[in-house]
XYZ file of C-alpha atoms in Angstrom:
669
model
C 19.958 -19.418 5.549
C 23.318 -20.937 4.673
C 26.432 -19.232 6.074
C 29.091 -18.111 3.579
C 31.488 -16.254 5.879
C 31.628 -16.164 9.676
C 33.237 -13.439 11.796
C 34.331 -13.835 15.418
C 33.218 -11.160 17.866
C 33.844 -11.318 21.622
C 35.140 -14.887 21.222
C 31.761 -15.968 19.846
C 30.886 -17.226 16.392
C 27.392 -15.775 15.989
C 25.976 -16.285 12.479
C 23.266 -13.862 11.415
C 19.719 -15.060 10.640
C 20.093 -18.191 12.859
C 17.950 -18.344 15.990
C 19.481 -21.395 17.721
C 20.795 -20.516 21.199
C 19.268 -17.032 21.073
C 15.554 -17.712 20.734
C 14.783 -15.109 23.386
C 16.258 -12.341 21.200
C 14.150 -11.010 18.305
C 16.364 -11.292 15.264
C 16.762 -9.621 11.922
C 14.764 -11.283 9.144
C 16.095 -10.840 5.618
C 13.253 -10.801 3.069
C 15.398 -10.293 -0.008
C 17.645 -11.534 -1.520
C 17.894 -15.220 -0.763
C 21.232 -16.952 -0.654
C 22.782 -17.735 -4.081
C 20.056 -15.848 -5.953
C 20.780 -14.830 -9.553
C 20.029 -11.374 -11.001
C 20.004 -9.967 -14.518
C 19.709 -6.341 -13.362
C 22.439 -4.016 -12.085
C 21.034 -3.041 -8.686
C 18.891 -4.939 -6.202
C 16.834 -4.034 -3.164
C 18.101 -5.621 0.030
C 15.152 -5.686 2.425
C 14.423 -7.027 5.875
C 12.617 -6.536 9.174
C 14.695 -5.067 12.030
C 13.666 -5.685 15.662
C 13.495 -2.674 18.014
C 16.786 -1.631 19.569
C 18.861 -3.159 16.794
C 21.301 -1.516 14.382
C 21.834 -3.114 10.966
C 24.628 -2.386 8.521
C 24.759 -3.512 4.912
C 28.313 -3.518 3.545
C 29.275 -1.223 6.430
C 26.483 1.297 5.806
C 23.836 1.768 8.503
C 20.315 1.230 7.135
C 17.238 3.015 8.503
C 13.964 1.126 9.001
C 10.507 2.611 8.465
C 7.894 2.876 11.219
C 7.115 -0.822 10.840
C 10.765 -1.820 11.281
C 11.364 -2.675 7.619
C 14.444 -1.437 5.799
C 15.060 -1.217 2.056
C 18.535 -0.619 0.684
C 19.590 -0.441 -2.971
C 22.836 -2.273 -3.647
C 24.885 -2.139 -6.861
C 25.983 -5.450 -8.378
C 29.374 -4.810 -9.977
C 30.901 -8.311 -10.049
C 29.757 -11.704 -11.383
C 29.796 -13.033 -7.792
C 28.917 -10.491 -5.119
C 29.394 -10.971 -1.379
C 27.235 -8.666 0.744
C 28.287 -8.448 4.426
C 25.411 -7.784 6.840
C 25.943 -6.892 10.493
C 23.335 -6.857 13.269
C 24.290 -5.024 16.475
C 22.164 -5.320 19.615
C 23.825 -3.844 22.690
C 27.129 -5.639 23.165
C 26.182 -8.517 20.877
C 27.195 -8.598 17.251
C 25.833 -11.013 14.649
C 27.435 -11.188 11.232
C 26.920 -13.063 8.005
C 27.400 -12.637 4.286
C 24.904 -12.969 1.481
C 26.181 -14.348 -1.808
C 24.396 -13.423 -5.043
C 25.296 -13.675 -8.722
C 25.093 -10.953 -11.336
C 24.496 -12.486 -14.765
C 25.524 -11.029 -18.107
C 22.992 -10.355 -20.887
C 22.618 -13.327 -23.212
C 22.055 -13.086 -26.967
C 20.171 -14.678 -29.852
C 21.788 -14.631 -33.283
C 19.713 -13.985 -36.447
C 19.660 -17.731 -37.111
C 18.156 -18.316 -33.638
C 21.296 -19.749 -32.062
C 21.238 -18.957 -28.348
C 24.483 -17.549 -26.937
C 24.826 -18.309 -23.222
C 27.147 -15.854 -21.484
C 26.676 -17.547 -18.112
C 28.176 -21.000 -18.585
C 28.705 -22.869 -15.286
C 32.296 -23.402 -14.195
C 31.675 -27.032 -13.241
C 29.390 -29.828 -14.354
C 26.448 -29.871 -11.930
C 22.767 -30.726 -11.873
C 20.495 -28.184 -10.136
C 16.976 -29.555 -9.715
C 14.340 -26.819 -9.706
C 11.416 -28.910 -8.567
C 9.393 -30.489 -7.268
C 10.728 -30.987 -3.753
C 11.540 -34.504 -2.722
C 9.026 -36.287 -0.485
C 5.240 -36.610 -0.488
C 3.525 -35.531 -3.697
C -0.246 -35.606 -4.157
C -0.627 -34.925 -7.896
C -0.700 -37.663 -10.589
C 1.643 -35.703 -12.905
C 4.713 -33.541 -12.306
C 7.199 -31.355 -14.165
C 10.741 -32.422 -13.304
C 12.987 -29.537 -14.241
C 16.390 -28.063 -13.565
C 19.586 -26.882 -15.195
C 22.978 -28.296 -16.028
C 25.800 -27.495 -18.440
C 24.207 -26.782 -21.856
C 26.771 -29.042 -23.584
C 26.129 -32.018 -21.314
C 24.343 -35.211 -22.308
C 21.551 -35.815 -19.812
C 19.718 -39.015 -18.932
C 16.523 -39.382 -16.896
C 16.536 -42.990 -15.700
C 17.264 -44.763 -19.021
C 15.972 -42.063 -21.401
C 17.902 -39.173 -22.948
C 16.534 -35.786 -21.889
C 17.000 -32.668 -24.028
C 19.206 -29.914 -22.604
C 18.489 -26.466 -24.045
C 21.032 -23.790 -24.868
C 20.404 -22.098 -21.514
C 21.157 -25.333 -19.659
C 17.492 -25.890 -18.807
C 15.784 -29.268 -18.978
C 12.273 -30.449 -18.164
C 10.212 -33.639 -18.298
C 6.467 -34.098 -17.764
C 6.048 -37.443 -15.954
C 3.374 -39.596 -14.354
C 3.541 -40.071 -10.580
C 2.275 -43.502 -9.584
C 0.912 -44.355 -6.119
C 3.810 -45.338 -3.867
C 7.457 -44.344 -4.303
C 8.729 -42.965 -7.625
C 12.493 -42.757 -8.205
C 14.004 -40.460 -10.834
C 17.737 -40.540 -11.512
C 19.330 -37.704 -13.495
C 22.814 -38.357 -14.932
C 24.773 -35.662 -16.799
C 27.907 -36.478 -18.829
C 30.348 -33.909 -20.215
C 33.637 -35.127 -21.723
C 35.045 -37.498 -19.072
C 32.947 -36.107 -16.206
C 29.650 -37.477 -14.921
C 27.361 -36.325 -12.103
C 24.151 -37.849 -10.726
C 21.157 -36.521 -8.813
C 18.234 -38.627 -7.575
C 14.705 -37.442 -6.801
C 12.151 -39.569 -4.916
C 8.452 -38.650 -4.873
C 5.965 -40.573 -2.747
C 2.307 -40.382 -3.747
C -0.483 -41.808 -1.554
C -3.002 -44.138 -3.149
C -6.154 -42.053 -3.796
C -8.294 -45.222 -3.871
C -7.083 -46.577 -0.552
C -10.094 -47.200 1.683
C -10.288 -45.299 4.939
C -10.104 -47.364 8.130
C -10.913 -44.558 10.545
C -13.323 -41.634 10.616
C -11.824 -38.345 9.483
C -12.844 -36.108 12.353
C -11.927 -32.929 10.468
C -14.214 -33.919 7.573
C -17.361 -33.504 9.694
C -19.482 -30.711 8.189
C -19.316 -27.877 8.865
C -15.520 -28.079 9.060
C -15.242 -24.419 10.099
C -17.599 -22.181 12.016
C -20.800 -21.792 9.987
C -23.702 -19.348 10.167
C -26.854 -19.973 8.182
C -30.228 -18.310 7.859
C -33.285 -20.266 9.005
C -35.380 -21.506 6.099
C -32.321 -22.483 4.032
C -30.907 -25.928 3.244
C -27.851 -27.127 5.178
C -25.468 -29.768 3.833
C -24.217 -32.269 6.424
C -21.726 -35.091 6.009
C -18.613 -36.952 7.101
C -15.936 -39.275 5.621
C -14.785 -42.636 6.937
C -14.923 -46.404 6.340
C -17.383 -47.499 3.661
C -20.484 -49.647 4.179
C -21.456 -48.162 7.542
C -24.762 -46.853 8.859
C -24.089 -43.254 9.879
C -26.471 -40.975 11.730
C -26.432 -37.285 12.602
C -28.329 -34.962 14.929
C -28.555 -31.172 15.197
C -29.423 -30.421 18.853
C -32.353 -28.054 19.047
C -33.281 -28.715 15.427
C -33.557 -32.422 14.608
C -33.518 -35.899 16.110
C -31.142 -38.617 14.848
C -31.284 -38.928 11.040
C -29.538 -41.301 8.614
C -26.892 -40.165 6.096
C -26.644 -41.594 2.577
C -23.346 -43.057 1.325
C -23.043 -41.119 -1.945
C -19.669 -42.715 -2.783
C -17.413 -45.194 -0.928
C -16.710 -43.651 2.468
C -18.519 -40.357 1.731
C -21.731 -39.842 3.714
C -24.006 -36.826 3.141
C -27.508 -35.381 3.517
C -29.369 -32.087 3.203
C -31.695 -30.699 5.862
C -34.209 -27.880 5.401
C -34.042 -25.562 8.423
C -37.742 -24.889 8.942
C -39.759 -23.517 11.873
C -36.799 -21.912 13.646
C -37.951 -18.703 15.352
C -35.011 -18.023 17.676
C -31.271 -18.048 17.090
C -29.598 -21.405 17.809
C -25.910 -22.008 18.568
C -24.964 -25.668 18.380
C -22.777 -28.338 16.700
C -23.775 -31.265 14.485
C -23.183 -34.674 16.102
C -22.318 -37.801 14.068
C -22.288 -41.483 15.201
C -22.279 -44.993 13.708
C -24.017 -46.807 16.533
C -25.882 -46.210 19.785
C -22.702 -46.529 21.847
C -20.130 -45.379 19.303
C -17.915 -42.360 19.795
C -19.644 -39.097 18.909
C -17.933 -36.803 16.435
C -18.813 -33.100 16.575
C -18.600 -30.576 13.770
C -17.395 -27.007 14.063
C -19.756 -24.462 15.616
C -23.080 -23.906 13.839
C -25.096 -20.706 14.284
C -28.628 -20.548 12.876
C -29.838 -16.938 12.597
C -33.386 -15.767 11.955
C -32.681 -12.409 10.289
C -29.883 -10.516 8.567
C -27.135 -9.008 10.730
C -25.615 -5.602 10.121
C -21.977 -5.380 9.057
C -19.524 -2.658 8.092
C -16.558 -3.039 5.733
C -13.265 -1.908 7.288
C -10.848 -2.134 4.360
C -10.553 0.043 1.262
C -10.346 -3.098 -0.898
C -13.150 -5.288 0.467
C -13.867 -7.578 -2.469
C -17.222 -9.194 -3.190
C -17.204 -12.742 -4.632
C -19.895 -15.025 -5.993
C -18.655 -18.040 -3.989
C -16.442 -18.899 -1.038
C -13.566 -20.162 -3.195
C -12.716 -16.581 -4.302
C -12.836 -17.843 -7.875
C -15.073 -15.180 -9.359
C -14.808 -11.558 -8.275
C -18.066 -9.633 -8.631
C -16.940 -6.139 -7.627
C -14.802 -4.300 -5.039
C -16.093 -2.229 -2.138
C -14.690 0.741 -0.261
C -14.480 0.896 3.533
C -17.389 1.914 5.811
C -20.003 0.289 3.540
C -23.127 -1.161 5.198
C -23.609 -4.888 4.584
C -26.513 -7.242 5.286
C -25.001 -10.504 6.581
C -27.048 -13.687 6.218
C -24.369 -16.329 6.808
C -20.754 -17.303 7.479
C -18.999 -20.020 5.494
C -15.279 -20.815 5.166
C -14.439 -17.570 7.009
C -16.448 -15.522 4.511
C -19.647 -13.629 5.247
C -22.573 -14.256 2.961
C -24.269 -10.937 2.202
C -27.617 -9.970 0.698
C -27.683 -7.765 -2.413
C -31.257 -6.866 -3.251
C -33.995 -9.488 -2.963
C -32.609 -12.123 -5.334
C -28.819 -11.927 -5.159
C -26.268 -12.976 -2.542
C -22.479 -12.828 -2.482
C -19.482 -13.338 -0.182
C -16.866 -11.108 1.458
C -13.890 -12.072 3.629
C -14.951 -11.908 7.269
C -11.611 -10.375 8.295
C -12.523 -7.226 6.356
C -15.920 -6.722 8.001
C -17.041 -5.919 11.548
C -20.498 -6.680 12.887
C -22.395 -3.428 13.368
C -26.090 -3.415 14.375
C -26.457 0.175 13.144
C -25.591 -0.965 9.585
C -28.638 -3.209 9.340
C -31.237 -2.041 6.815
C -34.829 -2.216 8.014
C -36.184 -0.398 4.955
C -34.868 0.831 1.565
C -32.433 3.737 1.688
C -33.535 6.673 -0.477
C -30.905 8.454 -2.562
C -30.774 12.200 -3.072
C -30.263 14.514 -6.033
C -27.337 14.472 -8.491
C -25.148 17.431 -9.486
C -22.369 17.470 -12.066
C -19.483 19.656 -13.191
C -16.422 19.616 -15.440
C -13.053 19.589 -13.687
C -10.046 19.652 -16.041
C -10.516 16.639 -18.342
C -13.152 14.973 -16.129
C -16.936 15.207 -15.953
C -17.918 14.566 -12.314
C -21.343 13.490 -10.981
C -22.170 13.629 -7.245
C -25.121 11.611 -5.911
C -26.140 12.441 -2.349
C -26.357 9.285 -0.218
C -26.164 10.707 3.293
C -24.145 9.168 6.108
C -24.993 5.578 5.127
C -22.850 3.999 2.428
C -24.460 1.183 0.475
C -22.753 -1.495 -1.661
C -22.513 -0.344 -5.257
C -21.346 -2.033 -8.438
C -20.091 -0.041 -11.417
C -19.026 -1.684 -14.666
C -18.228 -0.599 -18.180
C -20.528 -2.176 -20.771
C -19.698 -2.496 -24.461
C -23.012 -2.579 -26.374
C -24.214 0.076 -26.151
C -21.143 1.738 -24.602
C -22.051 2.912 -21.108
C -21.287 2.786 -17.408
C -23.801 0.730 -15.466
C -24.155 1.708 -11.799
C -26.140 -0.444 -9.358
C -26.667 0.574 -5.740
C -27.905 -2.268 -3.508
C -30.466 -1.546 -0.822
C -31.457 1.756 -2.426
C -34.466 3.421 -4.003
C -34.818 6.621 -5.992
C -35.409 9.573 -3.711
C -35.155 13.180 -4.849
C -35.100 12.957 -8.659
C -33.166 16.091 -9.545
C -30.163 16.050 -11.914
C -28.051 19.033 -12.944
C -25.795 18.578 -16.003
C -22.660 20.596 -16.798
C -23.277 23.752 -18.798
C -20.201 23.402 -21.023
C -18.665 20.520 -22.965
C -19.174 17.207 -21.212
C -17.915 13.653 -21.640
C -21.495 12.485 -21.118
C -24.304 12.197 -23.646
C -27.241 11.114 -21.465
C -28.142 9.450 -18.141
C -30.919 6.896 -17.635
C -32.191 5.722 -14.256
C -34.272 2.701 -13.313
C -35.349 0.429 -10.434
C -34.936 -3.114 -11.868
C -35.576 -4.643 -8.432
C -37.181 -3.387 -5.258
C -33.793 -2.935 -3.535
C -31.601 -2.282 -6.572
C -31.312 1.250 -7.965
C -29.601 1.634 -11.355
C -28.142 4.447 -13.441
C -26.657 4.131 -16.934
C -24.178 6.776 -18.125
C -23.841 6.998 -21.920
C -20.620 8.765 -23.064
C -20.056 11.144 -25.986
C -16.860 9.274 -26.947
C -14.869 6.131 -26.347
C -14.002 5.740 -22.674
C -10.560 7.023 -21.622
C -11.137 6.509 -17.929
C -13.848 6.507 -15.294
C -14.311 5.880 -11.583
C -16.897 5.413 -8.867
C -16.164 6.066 -5.185
C -17.563 7.530 -1.999
C -16.492 10.995 -0.904
C -18.120 12.012 2.374
C -21.885 11.836 1.941
C -21.713 11.520 -1.845
C -21.296 8.696 -4.311
C -19.076 10.250 -6.979
C -18.896 9.087 -10.609
C -16.218 10.461 -12.950
C -15.872 10.121 -16.742
C -12.695 11.258 -18.480
C -12.605 13.189 -21.737
C -10.451 11.961 -24.627
C -7.013 13.585 -25.011
C -6.075 15.545 -28.107
C -4.156 13.205 -30.427
C -2.455 14.740 -33.457
C -1.627 12.651 -36.512
C 1.631 14.605 -36.837
C 2.777 13.779 -33.293
C 0.812 10.839 -31.912
C 2.415 10.701 -28.480
C 2.764 14.458 -27.804
C -0.202 14.761 -25.399
C -0.183 11.209 -24.047
C 0.960 10.273 -20.537
C 1.932 6.606 -20.161
C 2.779 4.608 -17.028
C 4.919 1.484 -17.525
C 4.614 -1.026 -14.704
C 7.312 -3.740 -14.600
C 5.514 -6.444 -12.623
C 6.875 -7.914 -9.385
C 10.279 -6.860 -8.009
C 12.220 -7.127 -4.749
C 11.171 -10.155 -2.702
C 8.187 -10.690 -5.013
C 10.059 -12.434 -7.814
C 7.079 -13.549 -9.897
C 7.380 -16.597 -12.142
C 10.752 -18.362 -12.148
C 12.474 -19.709 -15.207
C 14.045 -23.147 -15.034
C 17.521 -21.590 -14.983
C 16.611 -19.359 -12.011
C 15.772 -16.337 -14.171
C 13.116 -14.301 -12.342
C 10.162 -12.653 -14.031
C 10.870 -9.483 -12.014
C 14.180 -9.064 -13.872
C 12.795 -9.894 -17.325
C 9.934 -7.429 -16.846
C 12.235 -4.577 -15.844
C 14.741 -5.236 -18.628
C 12.213 -4.903 -21.434
C 10.326 -2.039 -19.781
C 13.472 0.109 -19.781
C 13.736 -0.518 -23.519
C 10.057 0.363 -24.037
C 10.488 3.555 -22.020
C 13.279 4.742 -24.326
C 11.216 4.059 -27.446
C 8.258 6.033 -26.088
C 10.400 8.940 -24.920
C 12.015 9.118 -28.354
C 8.489 9.287 -29.849
C 7.572 12.291 -27.682
C 5.423 10.630 -25.014
C 5.454 11.627 -21.350
C 6.531 8.389 -19.670
C 6.538 7.261 -16.035
C 7.828 4.028 -14.482
C 6.392 2.514 -11.307
C 9.873 1.105 -10.594
C 13.280 1.460 -12.216
C 15.194 -1.137 -10.210
C 14.697 -4.362 -8.286
C 12.248 -3.035 -5.692
C 8.993 -4.368 -4.262
C 5.730 -2.455 -4.746
C 2.242 -3.460 -3.650
C -0.552 -3.521 -6.222
C -2.442 -0.620 -4.572
C 0.786 1.414 -4.586
C 1.268 0.828 -8.319
C -2.306 1.979 -8.992
C -1.789 5.023 -6.770
C 1.405 5.980 -8.615
C -0.438 5.921 -11.952
C -3.321 7.958 -10.512
C -0.957 10.570 -9.127
C 0.852 10.747 -12.472
C -2.533 11.380 -14.154
C -1.708 8.984 -16.984
C -3.906 8.063 -19.937
C -2.517 4.542 -20.466
C -1.151 2.039 -17.964
C 0.992 -0.781 -19.412
C 1.288 -3.822 -17.154
C 4.440 -5.672 -18.228
C 4.676 -9.298 -17.151
C 5.735 -12.741 -18.292
C 3.835 -15.935 -17.723
C 3.804 -19.328 -15.989
C 1.224 -22.152 -16.185
C -0.851 -23.738 -13.458
C 0.383 -26.740 -11.512
C 0.501 -29.945 -13.508
C 0.605 -28.317 -16.955
C 3.349 -29.607 -19.247
C 5.963 -26.829 -19.300
C 6.760 -27.499 -22.951
C 3.129 -26.998 -23.980
C 2.569 -23.727 -22.088
C 4.216 -21.114 -24.293
C 3.766 -17.888 -26.183
C 2.822 -14.226 -25.735
C -0.629 -13.006 -24.726
C -2.598 -9.964 -23.618
C -5.144 -9.478 -20.830
C -7.751 -6.815 -20.172
C -10.846 -6.247 -18.048
C -12.804 -3.298 -19.464
C -14.073 -3.088 -23.073
C -12.247 0.217 -23.632
C -8.904 -1.568 -23.112
C -9.676 -4.301 -25.635
C -8.675 -2.020 -28.530
C -5.164 -1.732 -27.047
C -4.877 -5.523 -26.883
C -6.203 -5.807 -30.435
C -3.458 -3.496 -31.674
C -0.512 -5.007 -29.846
C -1.403 -8.668 -30.368
C -0.456 -8.913 -34.076
C 2.971 -7.434 -33.266
C 3.515 -10.061 -30.566
C 3.002 -12.658 -33.273
C 5.916 -11.186 -35.237
C 8.527 -11.733 -32.502
C 9.468 -15.277 -33.506
C 7.650 -17.074 -30.669
C 4.100 -18.403 -30.400
C 1.092 -16.426 -29.200
C -1.387 -17.810 -26.675
C -4.441 -15.572 -26.960
C -6.187 -12.368 -25.949
C -7.728 -12.940 -22.537
C -10.413 -10.965 -20.717
C -10.381 -11.399 -16.938
C -12.085 -9.406 -14.218
C -10.151 -10.749 -11.231
C -6.804 -8.960 -11.690
C -6.518 -5.989 -9.353
C -4.617 -3.714 -11.726
C -6.560 -4.450 -14.922
C -9.713 -3.563 -12.933
C -8.391 -0.048 -12.385
C -10.454 2.281 -14.533
C -9.209 5.866 -14.215
C -6.966 5.199 -17.211
C -6.805 2.609 -19.983
C -4.990 -0.413 -18.556
C -3.972 -3.699 -20.128
C -1.510 -6.499 -19.432
C 1.166 -7.877 -21.751
C 2.418 -11.381 -20.923
C 5.534 -11.535 -23.092
C 6.327 -15.259 -22.901
C 6.350 -18.200 -20.489
C 9.277 -18.073 -18.065
C 8.895 -21.816 -17.486
C 9.115 -22.870 -21.141
C 12.807 -23.404 -22.058
C 12.664 -21.849 -25.586
C 10.529 -18.952 -24.303
C 12.908 -18.441 -21.404
C 15.872 -18.245 -23.785
C 13.961 -15.643 -25.795
C 13.509 -13.584 -22.604
C 17.111 -14.102 -21.510
C 18.404 -12.598 -24.752
C 18.772 -8.885 -25.424
C 17.317 -9.402 -28.901
C 14.204 -11.105 -27.522
C 13.559 -8.325 -25.025
C 14.152 -5.709 -27.714
C 11.531 -7.327 -29.962
C 9.071 -7.541 -27.053
C 9.521 -3.846 -26.261
C 9.172 -3.027 -29.976
C 5.900 -4.991 -30.214
C 4.507 -3.113 -27.195
C 5.548 0.219 -28.726
C 4.065 -0.513 -32.164
C 0.776 -1.575 -30.589
C 0.511 1.731 -28.737
C 1.381 3.618 -31.907
C -1.333 1.812 -33.895
C -3.900 2.478 -31.169
C -3.184 6.217 -31.063
C -3.199 6.481 -34.851
C -6.702 4.998 -34.898
C -7.843 7.514 -32.254
C -6.443 10.700 -33.757
C -8.603 13.750 -33.132
C -6.872 15.973 -35.716
C -5.974 15.035 -39.323
C-alpha cells in the first residue's frame, strides 16, 4: 500500500502495512479501505486483522478486535479529501501510516437529462480502470477509465466519447501478440497520454512439449467400478500415444480427437477390490512416462457426513447449477471424487456433487437399507403452521421446493421409505389445505403440501430428531392502510471491503445501493410500514448474516437492493438497464409489480430473471426478491446512479411496486 505520510519513531522510519525488513513480525493487515478509494456515503467502516500482542489506533482512538483478531471502526468523512492516521504498536516498536480517501458530493441530473458533475478533477489526468497491462487471454476487452469530462480523448487515431461523469470505454479486439493502445486527452492547451499494452498468446500455436498437468485425471479422482472413465493428455500433434492403468488395463492407444488432444474412454469392469493407482501415459517404448493424479477405484458407496450448515448440492462439478442446500450432520452416500467434489447418490437414478471440504468420511453414515420415517404431528404457532416428521438420529438429504402449478411445497427425502403413516393436523385455522405422500422411487420419499392461500413464507430444516416443515399464514392487509401490518427488511447489497460492482469512475455498488435504500426506507416509513435495514452505513455483512437478521426481525418481505455488472468480455455499452430477480414462484408477483415502474425511470430495462443459485433469493421464510437498479459499468447508467434524482426515482419505483403488490393482496375491503 502506498505511503502518504511517514512518521519517525525511535530514529526509524517504519511505514505501516509494509513487511520488508520485518518479515518475522506478524503485521496489521488493512482490509478496508484501500488507498485513494472514493466514497459517496458519509461514514465508512475501517477494518483490518490485528496480530496478537498488538495495539492499533485509528485517528488516535484505540480499536478493539474480535476473537478472531478483526477490528471494525466507523469513521466519519467530513472533508473532500480525508487523511486517516493509523498506528500499530507492538512492544517498543511503532509503525505508522496514513490512509487517504475521498468523499464525493452528490451529483445531479436536470429535467432535460443534463448530468451535473460535482466532482470535477483538479487536473487533466487519465485513470485507466482496466484491464491490467500484460498477458491477456481473451479475444475481446473493455478498455475503460476516466478523465476530465470536458476533455477531447483519442484512442490511437480514433476519437473516443467522454461522458459527463468523465467515464470512457471502448470494446476492442485483442489480436495474438502485442496490442498497443494509446490514450491521449486534450483540454485547452494541456495534453496527457497513457499507453496500455496487452499481450495475447496465439491459441492456434502448436504445442512442442507434453503438458504434464493435462494428464487425466488432473486432480485426485475416485470412481465407482462399473463406470466409464475418461483418460487423455495434451501435447504435440500427430503422435501415437498410449496409456495404462496398473491393476486394470494393459497399454492401450489414445485417439487424437483434435490437433494435440488425445483421449479415450475405458469401462471399469470386473473390479472386485478397491484399487489405488495412477494412469501412465507414453509415446514410445522408451519415452518418458507421464503420470496422472491419484486414481481410486471403489467397489461400493462410502459413508459421509456434512459438516457445514450450508453444504450445497450441485448437478455438476463446475458449481454451475445448484440443486438444493443441505444442513450439517446429514448422511451422504459417496460414490466418487472429482475436482475436489464428492459425487453422491440420491435414490437409485440420481447423482449430484458436494464440495469435499464440507464433508467428512464417516462409515456409520453409510446406508445399507432404506431408512424408515416416523409419524407426523402439526400445530399452529403464531402465524406459522408447523409439521414435525420423526426421522430419528439419522439425517437424510432432503430437497424442498415451492412449485407453482398447482401451488404446493414438494418435499423429497433421499434414502427414505414411509414408515409409521400417522399424521395429526392442527385443530384450528391452518395455512395448509391438504398433504399428499408418495414413493416415486424405491429410495425417494415424497410429500406435497398444498396451502390454503398464496405462500408468504415456508421452511424446511432439521431440529433434533425431527424434520420440520413450516408454512406461514398471510398477514392482514387493509385497503385503508396497506403497509400497517407489514414488516419489510431492506438489504443494501455489499458494503465494507465487499464493494460489489465498480463503475468506470470508481463509484462502488455498495455506495449506490445504500444511498437509494435510505430513500426507500423513508418512503416506506411514511406509508406506515415497519422497516428494518440490514446495514445503514458502509459495513460488511456476510450473506448468512443478512438472512439471519431478516429472520430475527420476523419480516414478511425482504428487498435485496443491488446494481449490476456484465460478465467478462461483454461490451459495457450494450449491458444496461434495470432488472429483477427471484427464485420462488411466490416472489414473482413482487417482480411483476415493480418491473413496470422500473421502466418509467428514464433508463432501459433488461428483464425479469428467475435464478435458483443466489443464496438470498433462495431464502424462503419471507418473500424475497432482488432489484438490480442499473449497470454500474455502463456510463449513462452510472451517471443515473450517481445522481440524486436517479436514486430517488429508483427508490420510488421500488416503493410503488410494493404498494401495488399489497393492494392486490388486500384481505379487507
